[in-house]
Structure formats: C-alpha cells, structure tokens
Coordinates of C-alpha atoms in Angstrom, one line a residue:
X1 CA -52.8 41.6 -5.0
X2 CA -56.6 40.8 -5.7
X3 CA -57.7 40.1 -9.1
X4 CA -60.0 43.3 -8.6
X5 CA -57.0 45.5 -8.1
X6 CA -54.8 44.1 -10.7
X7 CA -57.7 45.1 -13.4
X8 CA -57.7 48.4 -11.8
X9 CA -61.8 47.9 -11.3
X10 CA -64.3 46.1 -9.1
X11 CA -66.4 45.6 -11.8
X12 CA -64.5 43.5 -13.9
X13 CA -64.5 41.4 -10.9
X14 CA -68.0 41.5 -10.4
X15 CA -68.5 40.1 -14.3
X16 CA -65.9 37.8 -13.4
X17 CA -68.0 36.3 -10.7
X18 CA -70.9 36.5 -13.6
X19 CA -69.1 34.5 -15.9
X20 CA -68.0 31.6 -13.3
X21 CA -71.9 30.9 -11.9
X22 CA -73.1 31.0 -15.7
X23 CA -70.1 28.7 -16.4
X24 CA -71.0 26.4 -13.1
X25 CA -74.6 26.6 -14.6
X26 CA -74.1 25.5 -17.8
X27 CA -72.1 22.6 -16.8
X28 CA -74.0 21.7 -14.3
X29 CA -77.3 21.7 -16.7
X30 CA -75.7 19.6 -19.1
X31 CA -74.3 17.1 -17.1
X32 CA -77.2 16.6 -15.5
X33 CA -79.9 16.4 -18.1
X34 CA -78.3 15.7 -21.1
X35 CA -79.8 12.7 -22.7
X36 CA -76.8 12.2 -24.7
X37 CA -74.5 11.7 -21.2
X38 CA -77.8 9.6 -19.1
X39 CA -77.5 7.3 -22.7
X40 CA -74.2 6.6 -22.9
X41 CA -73.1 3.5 -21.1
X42 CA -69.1 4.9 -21.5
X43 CA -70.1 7.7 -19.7
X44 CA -72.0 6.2 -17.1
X45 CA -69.0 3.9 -17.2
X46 CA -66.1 6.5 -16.3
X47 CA -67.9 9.1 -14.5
X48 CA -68.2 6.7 -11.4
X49 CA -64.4 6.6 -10.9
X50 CA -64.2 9.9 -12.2
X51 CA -66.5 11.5 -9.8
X52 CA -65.3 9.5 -6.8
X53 CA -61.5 10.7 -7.5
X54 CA -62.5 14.1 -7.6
X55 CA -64.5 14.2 -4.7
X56 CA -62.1 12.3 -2.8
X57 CA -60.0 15.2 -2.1
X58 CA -59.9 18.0 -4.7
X59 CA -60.9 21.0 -2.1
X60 CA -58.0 20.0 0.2
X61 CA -55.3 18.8 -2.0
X62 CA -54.3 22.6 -2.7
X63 CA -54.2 24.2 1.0
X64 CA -52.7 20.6 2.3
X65 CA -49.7 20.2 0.0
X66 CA -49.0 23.7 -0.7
X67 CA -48.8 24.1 3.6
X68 CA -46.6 21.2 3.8
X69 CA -44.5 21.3 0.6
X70 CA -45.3 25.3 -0.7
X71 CA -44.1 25.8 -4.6
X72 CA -43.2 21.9 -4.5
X73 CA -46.8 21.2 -4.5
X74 CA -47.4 20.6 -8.0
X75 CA -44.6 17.4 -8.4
X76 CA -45.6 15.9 -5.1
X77 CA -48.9 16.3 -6.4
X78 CA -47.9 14.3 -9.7
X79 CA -45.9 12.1 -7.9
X80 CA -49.3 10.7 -5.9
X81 CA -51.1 10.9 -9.1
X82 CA -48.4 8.6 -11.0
X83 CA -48.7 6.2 -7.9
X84 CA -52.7 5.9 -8.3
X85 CA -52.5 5.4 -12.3
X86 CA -49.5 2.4 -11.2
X87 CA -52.2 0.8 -8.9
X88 CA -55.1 1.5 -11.1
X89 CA -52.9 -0.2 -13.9
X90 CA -52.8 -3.1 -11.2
X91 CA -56.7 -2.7 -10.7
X92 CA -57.0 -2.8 -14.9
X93 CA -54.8 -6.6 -14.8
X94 CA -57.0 -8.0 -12.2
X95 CA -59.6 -7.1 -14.3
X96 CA -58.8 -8.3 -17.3
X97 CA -57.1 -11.7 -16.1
X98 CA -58.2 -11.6 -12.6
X99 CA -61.8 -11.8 -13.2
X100 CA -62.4 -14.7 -15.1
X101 CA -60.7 -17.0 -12.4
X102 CA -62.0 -15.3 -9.6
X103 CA -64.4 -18.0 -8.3
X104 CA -61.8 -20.4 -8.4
X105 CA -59.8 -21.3 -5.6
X106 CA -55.9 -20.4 -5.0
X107 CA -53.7 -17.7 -3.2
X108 CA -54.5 -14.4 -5.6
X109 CA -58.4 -15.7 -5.0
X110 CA -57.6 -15.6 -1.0
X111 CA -55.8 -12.4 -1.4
X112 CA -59.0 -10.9 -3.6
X113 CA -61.1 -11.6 -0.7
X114 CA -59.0 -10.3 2.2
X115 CA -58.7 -7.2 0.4
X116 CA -62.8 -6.9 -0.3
X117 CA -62.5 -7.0 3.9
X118 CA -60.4 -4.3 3.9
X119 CA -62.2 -2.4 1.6
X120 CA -64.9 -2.8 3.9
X121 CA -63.1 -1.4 6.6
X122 CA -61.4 1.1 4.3
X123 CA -64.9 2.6 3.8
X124 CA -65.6 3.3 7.3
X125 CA -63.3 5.6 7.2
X126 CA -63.9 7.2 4.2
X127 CA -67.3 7.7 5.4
X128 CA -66.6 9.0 8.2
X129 CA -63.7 11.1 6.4
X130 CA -66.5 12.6 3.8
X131 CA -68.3 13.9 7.1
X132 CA -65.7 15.8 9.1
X133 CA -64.8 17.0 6.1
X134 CA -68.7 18.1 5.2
X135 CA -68.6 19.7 8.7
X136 CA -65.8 21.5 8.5
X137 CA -67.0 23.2 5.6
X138 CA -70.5 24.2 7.4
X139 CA -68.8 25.4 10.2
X140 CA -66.5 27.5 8.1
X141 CA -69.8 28.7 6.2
X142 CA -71.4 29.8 9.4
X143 CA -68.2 30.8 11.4
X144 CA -69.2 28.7 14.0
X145 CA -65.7 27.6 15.9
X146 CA -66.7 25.2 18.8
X147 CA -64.7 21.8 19.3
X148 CA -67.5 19.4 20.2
X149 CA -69.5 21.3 17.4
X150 CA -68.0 19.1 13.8
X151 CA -68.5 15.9 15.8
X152 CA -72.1 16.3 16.8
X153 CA -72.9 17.3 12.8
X154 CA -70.7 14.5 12.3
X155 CA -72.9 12.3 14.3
X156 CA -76.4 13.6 13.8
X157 CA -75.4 13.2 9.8
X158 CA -74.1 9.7 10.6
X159 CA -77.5 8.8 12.2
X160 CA -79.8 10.3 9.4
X161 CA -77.7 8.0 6.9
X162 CA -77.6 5.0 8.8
X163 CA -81.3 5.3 10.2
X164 CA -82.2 5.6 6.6
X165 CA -79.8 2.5 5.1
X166 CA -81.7 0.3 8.0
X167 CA -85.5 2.0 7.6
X168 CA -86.0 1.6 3.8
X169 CA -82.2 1.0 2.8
X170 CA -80.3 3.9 0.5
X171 CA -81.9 3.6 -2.4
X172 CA -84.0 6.6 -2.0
X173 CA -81.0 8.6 -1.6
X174 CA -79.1 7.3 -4.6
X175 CA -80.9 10.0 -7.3
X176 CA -78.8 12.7 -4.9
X177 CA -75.5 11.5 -6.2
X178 CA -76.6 12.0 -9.6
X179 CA -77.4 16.0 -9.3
X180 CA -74.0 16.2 -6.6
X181 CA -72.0 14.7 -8.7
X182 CA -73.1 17.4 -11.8
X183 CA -72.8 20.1 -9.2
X184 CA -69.2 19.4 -8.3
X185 CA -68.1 18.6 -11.7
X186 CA -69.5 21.9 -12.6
X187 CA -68.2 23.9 -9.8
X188 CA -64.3 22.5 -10.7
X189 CA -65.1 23.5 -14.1
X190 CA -65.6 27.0 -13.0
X191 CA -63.1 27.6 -10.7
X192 CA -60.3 26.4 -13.4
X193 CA -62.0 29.0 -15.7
X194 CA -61.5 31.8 -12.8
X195 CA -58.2 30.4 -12.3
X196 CA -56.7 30.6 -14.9
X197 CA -58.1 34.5 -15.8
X198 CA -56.6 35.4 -12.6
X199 CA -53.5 33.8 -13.7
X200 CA -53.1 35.7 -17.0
X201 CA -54.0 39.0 -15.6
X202 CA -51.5 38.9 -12.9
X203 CA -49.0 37.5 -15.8
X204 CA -50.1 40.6 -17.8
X205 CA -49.2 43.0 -15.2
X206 CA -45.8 41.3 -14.1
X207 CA -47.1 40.5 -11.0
X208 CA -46.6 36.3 -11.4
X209 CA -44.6 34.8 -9.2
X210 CA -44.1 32.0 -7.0
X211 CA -45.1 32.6 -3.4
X212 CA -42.7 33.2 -0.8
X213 CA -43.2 30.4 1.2
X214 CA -41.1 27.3 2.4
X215 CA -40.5 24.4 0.0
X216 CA -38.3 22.2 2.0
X217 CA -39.3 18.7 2.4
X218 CA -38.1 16.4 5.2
X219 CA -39.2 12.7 6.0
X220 CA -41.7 14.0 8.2
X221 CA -43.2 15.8 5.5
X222 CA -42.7 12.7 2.7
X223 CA -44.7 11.0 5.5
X224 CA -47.7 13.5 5.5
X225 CA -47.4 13.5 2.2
X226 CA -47.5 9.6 1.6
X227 CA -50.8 10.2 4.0
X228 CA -52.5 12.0 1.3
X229 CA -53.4 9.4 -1.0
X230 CA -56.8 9.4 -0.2
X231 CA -57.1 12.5 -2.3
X232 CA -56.4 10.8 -5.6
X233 CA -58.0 7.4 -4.8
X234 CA -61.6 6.1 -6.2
X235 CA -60.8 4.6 -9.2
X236 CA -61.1 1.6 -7.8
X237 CA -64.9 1.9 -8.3
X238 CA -64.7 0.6 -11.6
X239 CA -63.8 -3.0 -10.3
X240 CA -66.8 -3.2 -9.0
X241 CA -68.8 -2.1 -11.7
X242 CA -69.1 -5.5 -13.5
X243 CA -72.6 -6.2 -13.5
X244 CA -73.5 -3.2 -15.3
X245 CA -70.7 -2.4 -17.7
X246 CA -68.3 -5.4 -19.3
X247 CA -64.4 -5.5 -18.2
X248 CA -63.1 -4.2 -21.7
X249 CA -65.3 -0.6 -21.1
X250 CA -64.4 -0.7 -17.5
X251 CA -60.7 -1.3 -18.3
X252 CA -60.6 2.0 -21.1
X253 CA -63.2 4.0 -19.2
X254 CA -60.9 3.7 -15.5
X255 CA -57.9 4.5 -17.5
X256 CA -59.5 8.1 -19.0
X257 CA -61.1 8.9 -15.8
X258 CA -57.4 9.0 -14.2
X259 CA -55.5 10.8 -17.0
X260 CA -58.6 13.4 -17.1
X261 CA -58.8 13.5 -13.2
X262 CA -54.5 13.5 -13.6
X263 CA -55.0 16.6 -15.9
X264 CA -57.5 18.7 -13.7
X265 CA -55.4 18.1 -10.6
X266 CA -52.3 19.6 -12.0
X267 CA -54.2 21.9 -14.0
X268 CA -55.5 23.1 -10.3
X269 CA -52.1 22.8 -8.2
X270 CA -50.4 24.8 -11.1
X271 CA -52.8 27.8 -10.9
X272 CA -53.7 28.0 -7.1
X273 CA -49.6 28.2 -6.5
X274 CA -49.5 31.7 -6.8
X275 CA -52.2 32.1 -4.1
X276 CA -50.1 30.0 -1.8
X277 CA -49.0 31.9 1.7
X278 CA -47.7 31.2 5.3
X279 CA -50.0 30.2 7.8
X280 CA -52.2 28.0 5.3
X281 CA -50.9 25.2 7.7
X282 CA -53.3 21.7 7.9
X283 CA -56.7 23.7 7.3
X284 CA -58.9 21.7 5.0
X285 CA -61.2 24.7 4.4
X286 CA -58.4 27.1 3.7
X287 CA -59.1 27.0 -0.1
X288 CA -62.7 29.0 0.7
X289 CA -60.2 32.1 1.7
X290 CA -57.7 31.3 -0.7
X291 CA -59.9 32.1 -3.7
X292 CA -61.6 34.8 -2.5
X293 CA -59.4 37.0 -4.2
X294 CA -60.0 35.2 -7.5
X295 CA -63.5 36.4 -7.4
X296 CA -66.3 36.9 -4.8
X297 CA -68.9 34.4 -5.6
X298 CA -66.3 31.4 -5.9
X299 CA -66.1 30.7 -1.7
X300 CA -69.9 30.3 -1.9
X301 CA -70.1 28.4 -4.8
X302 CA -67.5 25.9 -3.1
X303 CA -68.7 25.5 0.2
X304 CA -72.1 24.6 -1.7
X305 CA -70.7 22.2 -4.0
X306 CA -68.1 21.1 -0.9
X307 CA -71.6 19.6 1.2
X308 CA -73.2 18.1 -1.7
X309 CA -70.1 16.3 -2.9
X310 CA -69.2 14.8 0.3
X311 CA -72.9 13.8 1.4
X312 CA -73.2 11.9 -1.8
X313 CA -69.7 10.6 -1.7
X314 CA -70.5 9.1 2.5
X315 CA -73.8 7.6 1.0
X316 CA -72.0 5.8 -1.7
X317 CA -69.4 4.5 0.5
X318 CA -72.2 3.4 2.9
X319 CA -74.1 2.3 0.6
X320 CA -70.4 0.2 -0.9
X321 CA -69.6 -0.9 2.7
X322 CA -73.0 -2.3 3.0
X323 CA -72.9 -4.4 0.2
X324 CA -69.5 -5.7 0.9
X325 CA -70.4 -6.6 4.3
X326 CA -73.4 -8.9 3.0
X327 CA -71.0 -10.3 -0.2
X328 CA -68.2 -11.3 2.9
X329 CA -70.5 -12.8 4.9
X330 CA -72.0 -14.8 2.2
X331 CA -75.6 -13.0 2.9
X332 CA -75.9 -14.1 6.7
X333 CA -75.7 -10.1 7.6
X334 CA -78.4 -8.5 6.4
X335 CA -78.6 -4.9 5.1
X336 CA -80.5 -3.5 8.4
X337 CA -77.8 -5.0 10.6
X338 CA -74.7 -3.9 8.1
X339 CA -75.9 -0.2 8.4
X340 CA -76.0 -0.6 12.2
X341 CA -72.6 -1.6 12.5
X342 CA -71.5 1.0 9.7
X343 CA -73.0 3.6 12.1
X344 CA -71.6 1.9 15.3
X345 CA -68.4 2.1 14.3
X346 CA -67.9 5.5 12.4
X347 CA -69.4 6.9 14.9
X348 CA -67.0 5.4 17.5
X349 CA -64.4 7.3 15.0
X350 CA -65.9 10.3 14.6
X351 CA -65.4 11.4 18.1
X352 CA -61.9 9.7 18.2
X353 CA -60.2 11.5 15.7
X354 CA -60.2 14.6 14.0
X355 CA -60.6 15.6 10.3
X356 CA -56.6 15.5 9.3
X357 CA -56.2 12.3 11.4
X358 CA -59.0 10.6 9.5
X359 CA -57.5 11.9 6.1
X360 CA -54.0 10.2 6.7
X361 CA -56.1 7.2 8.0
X362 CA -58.3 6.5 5.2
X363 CA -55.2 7.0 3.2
X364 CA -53.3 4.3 4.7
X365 CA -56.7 2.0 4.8
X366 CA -56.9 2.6 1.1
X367 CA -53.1 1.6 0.7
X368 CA -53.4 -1.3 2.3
X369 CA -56.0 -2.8 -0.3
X370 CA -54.2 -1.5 -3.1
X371 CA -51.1 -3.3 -1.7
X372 CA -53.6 -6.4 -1.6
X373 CA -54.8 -5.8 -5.1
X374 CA -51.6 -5.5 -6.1
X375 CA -50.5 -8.5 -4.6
X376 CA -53.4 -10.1 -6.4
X377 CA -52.1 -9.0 -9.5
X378 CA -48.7 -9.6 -9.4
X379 CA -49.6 -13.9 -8.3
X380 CA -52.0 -14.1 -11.2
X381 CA -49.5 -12.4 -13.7
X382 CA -46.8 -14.7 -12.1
X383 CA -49.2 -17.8 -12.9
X384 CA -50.3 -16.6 -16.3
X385 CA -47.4 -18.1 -18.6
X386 CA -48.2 -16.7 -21.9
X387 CA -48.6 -13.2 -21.1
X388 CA -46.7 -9.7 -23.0
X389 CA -43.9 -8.6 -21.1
X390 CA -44.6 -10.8 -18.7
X391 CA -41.5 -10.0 -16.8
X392 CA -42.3 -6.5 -16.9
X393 CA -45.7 -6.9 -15.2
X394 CA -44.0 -8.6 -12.4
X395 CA -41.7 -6.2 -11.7
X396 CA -44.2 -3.2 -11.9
X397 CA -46.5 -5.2 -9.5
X398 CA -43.7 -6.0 -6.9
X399 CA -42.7 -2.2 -6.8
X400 CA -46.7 -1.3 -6.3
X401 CA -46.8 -3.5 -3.9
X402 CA -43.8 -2.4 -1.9
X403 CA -44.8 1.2 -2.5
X404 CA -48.3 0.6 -1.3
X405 CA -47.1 -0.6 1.8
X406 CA -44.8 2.2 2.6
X407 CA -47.9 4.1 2.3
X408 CA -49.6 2.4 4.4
X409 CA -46.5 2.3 7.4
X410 CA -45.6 5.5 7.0
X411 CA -48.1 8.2 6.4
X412 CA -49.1 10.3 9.4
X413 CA -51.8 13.4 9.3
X414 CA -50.5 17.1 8.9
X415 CA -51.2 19.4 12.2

C-alpha cells in the first residue's frame, strides 16, 4: 500500500514531499553555515567519524541486509554496529595509552605501523568502493543498464581525481566535503522524518506488519553478512585526527559519533522493514524504489545526496591514502607519485570487480586493520601494569581481535 493510498489522497502525499525537501533544506542550511557548528572544535571533532560512518554505507545497508536476512535485518544490523563500537573502544585505548609511546620502539609500535600499511591499502578499496557505488546510482538515475557502462564512469571519475591529487594536489577539492557532508546529513534527516509518518499512518490504519519475506540465515548468509562491515566503519578517522583536536576530545567525540550513528542506523532498519519485499536481492540502489512509495521527491533527493556523498567520501580516502603513503615511506614518495599509484591501482580494481565484490572486500580490508589495531591494543594494555580492569581490557581486546579476523576470513559479497 502506498502512503498516498493509505491517506486516501494524493495530496497529502504531495505536502508530504513538501515537508521532507523543507526538512532536507533546513538541515542542510544549518549545518552548513552555522557559525555556531564551523566554531565549535567538538563538532568539527565528531562530525569527521560521524560523516565517514554514515556515508560508508547508509543507502545500501537497508536493501542488502533486508535481501539477505529479511525481518532479521534490524539485529544483524545491531549486531555489526556493537562490533564497530568494540573496535572503536579498541581505537579509543590506543588513543589514550597508545599514543604517548607511539614513537618508541616495541611489538604494539611494529603492529601500529603494519596496520597504517593496511590502511593504506584498505583505502584503495574504499575509494574505489565509493565509486561503483556513485555509478551505480547515476546509472540508476538515468536508467542506463550497460555492463562496461559503471566502469568507464568509474574510471573517467578515478582519473579526474587522481589527475587533480598529482596537478595541484586535493586541496582545492576539500571545501566539497564540507557542503556533501551537510547535504547527506540533511537528506538522512529527512528521510527518517518521512519514515517514520509513513510508519504511523500505516499503524493507524492496521495495515503494519512485517513483510512476507524469508528470514532464515545460514553460514552462507553470516558470511555475507560478516562482509558488510564496511557499512558501519569510519570511526577510525578520529585516530588520525591528532594534530588538530587533543586525544581526550577525540576519545568523547568518536564515542558519540558511534552511539548517534548506532541510533540513526537502527532508527532506519526499524522503519524501512515494512517496505522490505522479494526480489530486493544484492541491488545497492534498491532503496531509490523502495521509498518511492514513502513519498515522490525522496528517490531524487537520494540519488542527489547518494553522488555527493560518495564523491567527497573517494576524495577523502584519496586524499588519506595519499598521506599515508608519504608517512610509510618516511617522505621518499611524494604526493604526485602517491596519486599515480592510487589511480594505477583502483583503477586495475575497478574493472576487476564489481560493486558487491568491492563492498565485501573493503570490508574484509577494514577488518584486517582493526584486527591490527586491536592487536595493538590488547600488547599495550598487556604491558601497562597499573591499569582498571586491566584483565578485563585483555580479554575484550583478544575477542576483538579474534572477531576481526573472522571478518576478515570469512566474509564474501551478496549476488
């Protein structure tokens, strides 16, 4: 039933739609341009994580676990979400303790820099991730359905990033994240509000209920499932955010950017479960038709806020892999030559995977240096004596750590 006919009129509908884009608006306006958000260093501080975690995967979470796992979609979905706030409290410790000793020399300080060169690598695939997935959504847009057609835009958007990062480096590009990172948080903002109307009026008529759709979960599916992690990583942003914000506001600001970006999630999975229906299978655009009952100006608004999201996200992660590449190599790469091989070698991926192969792989790249860092974490805590519940850490880190690497053995894409 469509949200038009449970109100009995079309025009409710229409002021529906009118109350979302003033709602995306608004939103959008203030986070942008409010001086009280651009002068606040907490802000600045959490909405890093914040907006990576949300950008990471928030369109495809819904049609991906509710065509794998149906009305089981919102536990698996806090199930990942209570994994990433266990690593991110293992992020938080190597923070706080790792930190101080991390020029020094020893095994957590070797482990800290193998897992800066898996971040590295990590972020060629998200890159390349952000995209496909960017390209799905235009093709979607324009209902263009060619298979050689998402790699060339792929490519040619691969290029004009690279070509930039090695002209003049990706400076110029860094006041788009800004405005992208407003638009999305406004578009999510929106699409809860038409959510949860939707929602209540089908509650109100008696027409809630769960979808008829299969809810079984098999090892095959626990593996797809473990290979969806990337959609709730990017808090790790805020480890590397020391030179502009000190570790006690990084620690506090990481911790309420996962517990809000915990709270939206679930908020989200709860109220898009009644729009779950066969045949959603591994499409990563599927939530554009999925809310088109909901109202008729919400597919637009996400396929705009879907390409500005994951542009700015791939220059980020560029921009990150960059960096990383001249830190591990102790300045002997420079930045021209670090955006070459960033370009050589997402490029190389881009035509050698597809969009749901490169989401299970950036997911398993990600696990892996979260197994590090928690690895990191768990041989400082072991050589910090006097620590609280010391024991406890340990234990906590060790289970990470094994749970990490299941992750990052086991998960396979959807098809």
């Amino acid at each position: 039933m469509t949200f038009s006919q449970g109100l009995g009129s079309g025009t409710l509908m229409v002021m529906l739609s009118i109350l979302i884009i003033i709602t995306c608006l608004a939103l959008t306006g203030y986070l942008a341009f409010s001086k009280r958000l651009s002068q606040s260093s907490d802000w600045k501080a959490m909405v890093t994580p914040l907006a990576s975690i949300m950008g990471s995967g928030f369109l495809v979470s819904a049609p991906l676990l509710g065509g794998l796992v149906g009305s089981m979609a919102l536990p698996c979905m806090a199930l990942l979400l209570l994994l990433a706030y266990g690593v991110g409290s293992a992020i938080r410790f190597n923070i706080e303790y790792f930190e101080p000793i991390e020029n020094e020399r020893g095994l957590a300080q070797s482990m800290a820099f193998l897992s800066r060169i898996v971040l590295a690598a990590a972020y060629f695939i998200s890159v390349t991730y952000y995209l496909q997935l960017l390209a799905a959504f235009i093709l979607h847009a324009t209902g263009v359905d060619h298979p050689i057609a998402a790699p060339i835009i792929t490519t040619s958007l691969l290029c004009l990033i690279g070509g930039i990062g090695m002209w003049k480096g990706l400076d110029m590009l860094e006041g788009l994240e800004k405005y992208a990172i407003s638009i999305n948080l406004g578009m999510i903002g929106s699409l809860i509000l038409g959510l949860i109307i939707y929602n209540v009026n089908l509650l109100l008529g008696g027409d809630w209920k769960l979808p008829n759709v299969s809810s079984e979960v098999n090892f095959d599916d626990l593996r797809v499932l473990l290979g969806l992690l990337i959609v709730v990583q990017g808090f790790e942003t805020s480890r590397y955010l020391g030179a502009n914000h000190p570790s006690k506001q990084r620690i506090q600001t990481m911790r309420r950017a996962q517990i809000l970006s915990g709270i939206i999630y679930l908020s989200f999975i709860a109220l898009t479960t009644v729009l779950f229906h066969d045949g959603i299978g591994a499409d990563v655009t599927a939530i554009i038709t999925m809310t088109a009952p909901v109202a008729i100006v919400l597919p637009v608004l996400l396929s705009i806020a879907a390409i500005g999201s994951q542009f700015s996200a791939a220059v980020a992660d560029n921009e990150g892999a960059g960096g990383l590449i001249q830190d591990i190599s102790h300045g002997k790469t420079t930045a021209k030559h670090a955006y070459l091989l960033i370009l050589i070698c997402t490029v190389i991926l881009t035509w050698e995977t597809n969009v749901n192969e490169i989401i299970a792989y950036a997911s398993r790249s990600f696990a892996l240096f979260y197994m590090l860092q928690c690895m990191t974490a768990l041989i400082t805590a072991h050589n910090t004596h006097k620590l609280d519940h010391r024991n406890t850490k340990l234990a906590l880190f060790a289970i990470l750590t094994l749970l990490c690497f299941f992750v990052f053995a086991l998960g396979i894409p959807s098809e």
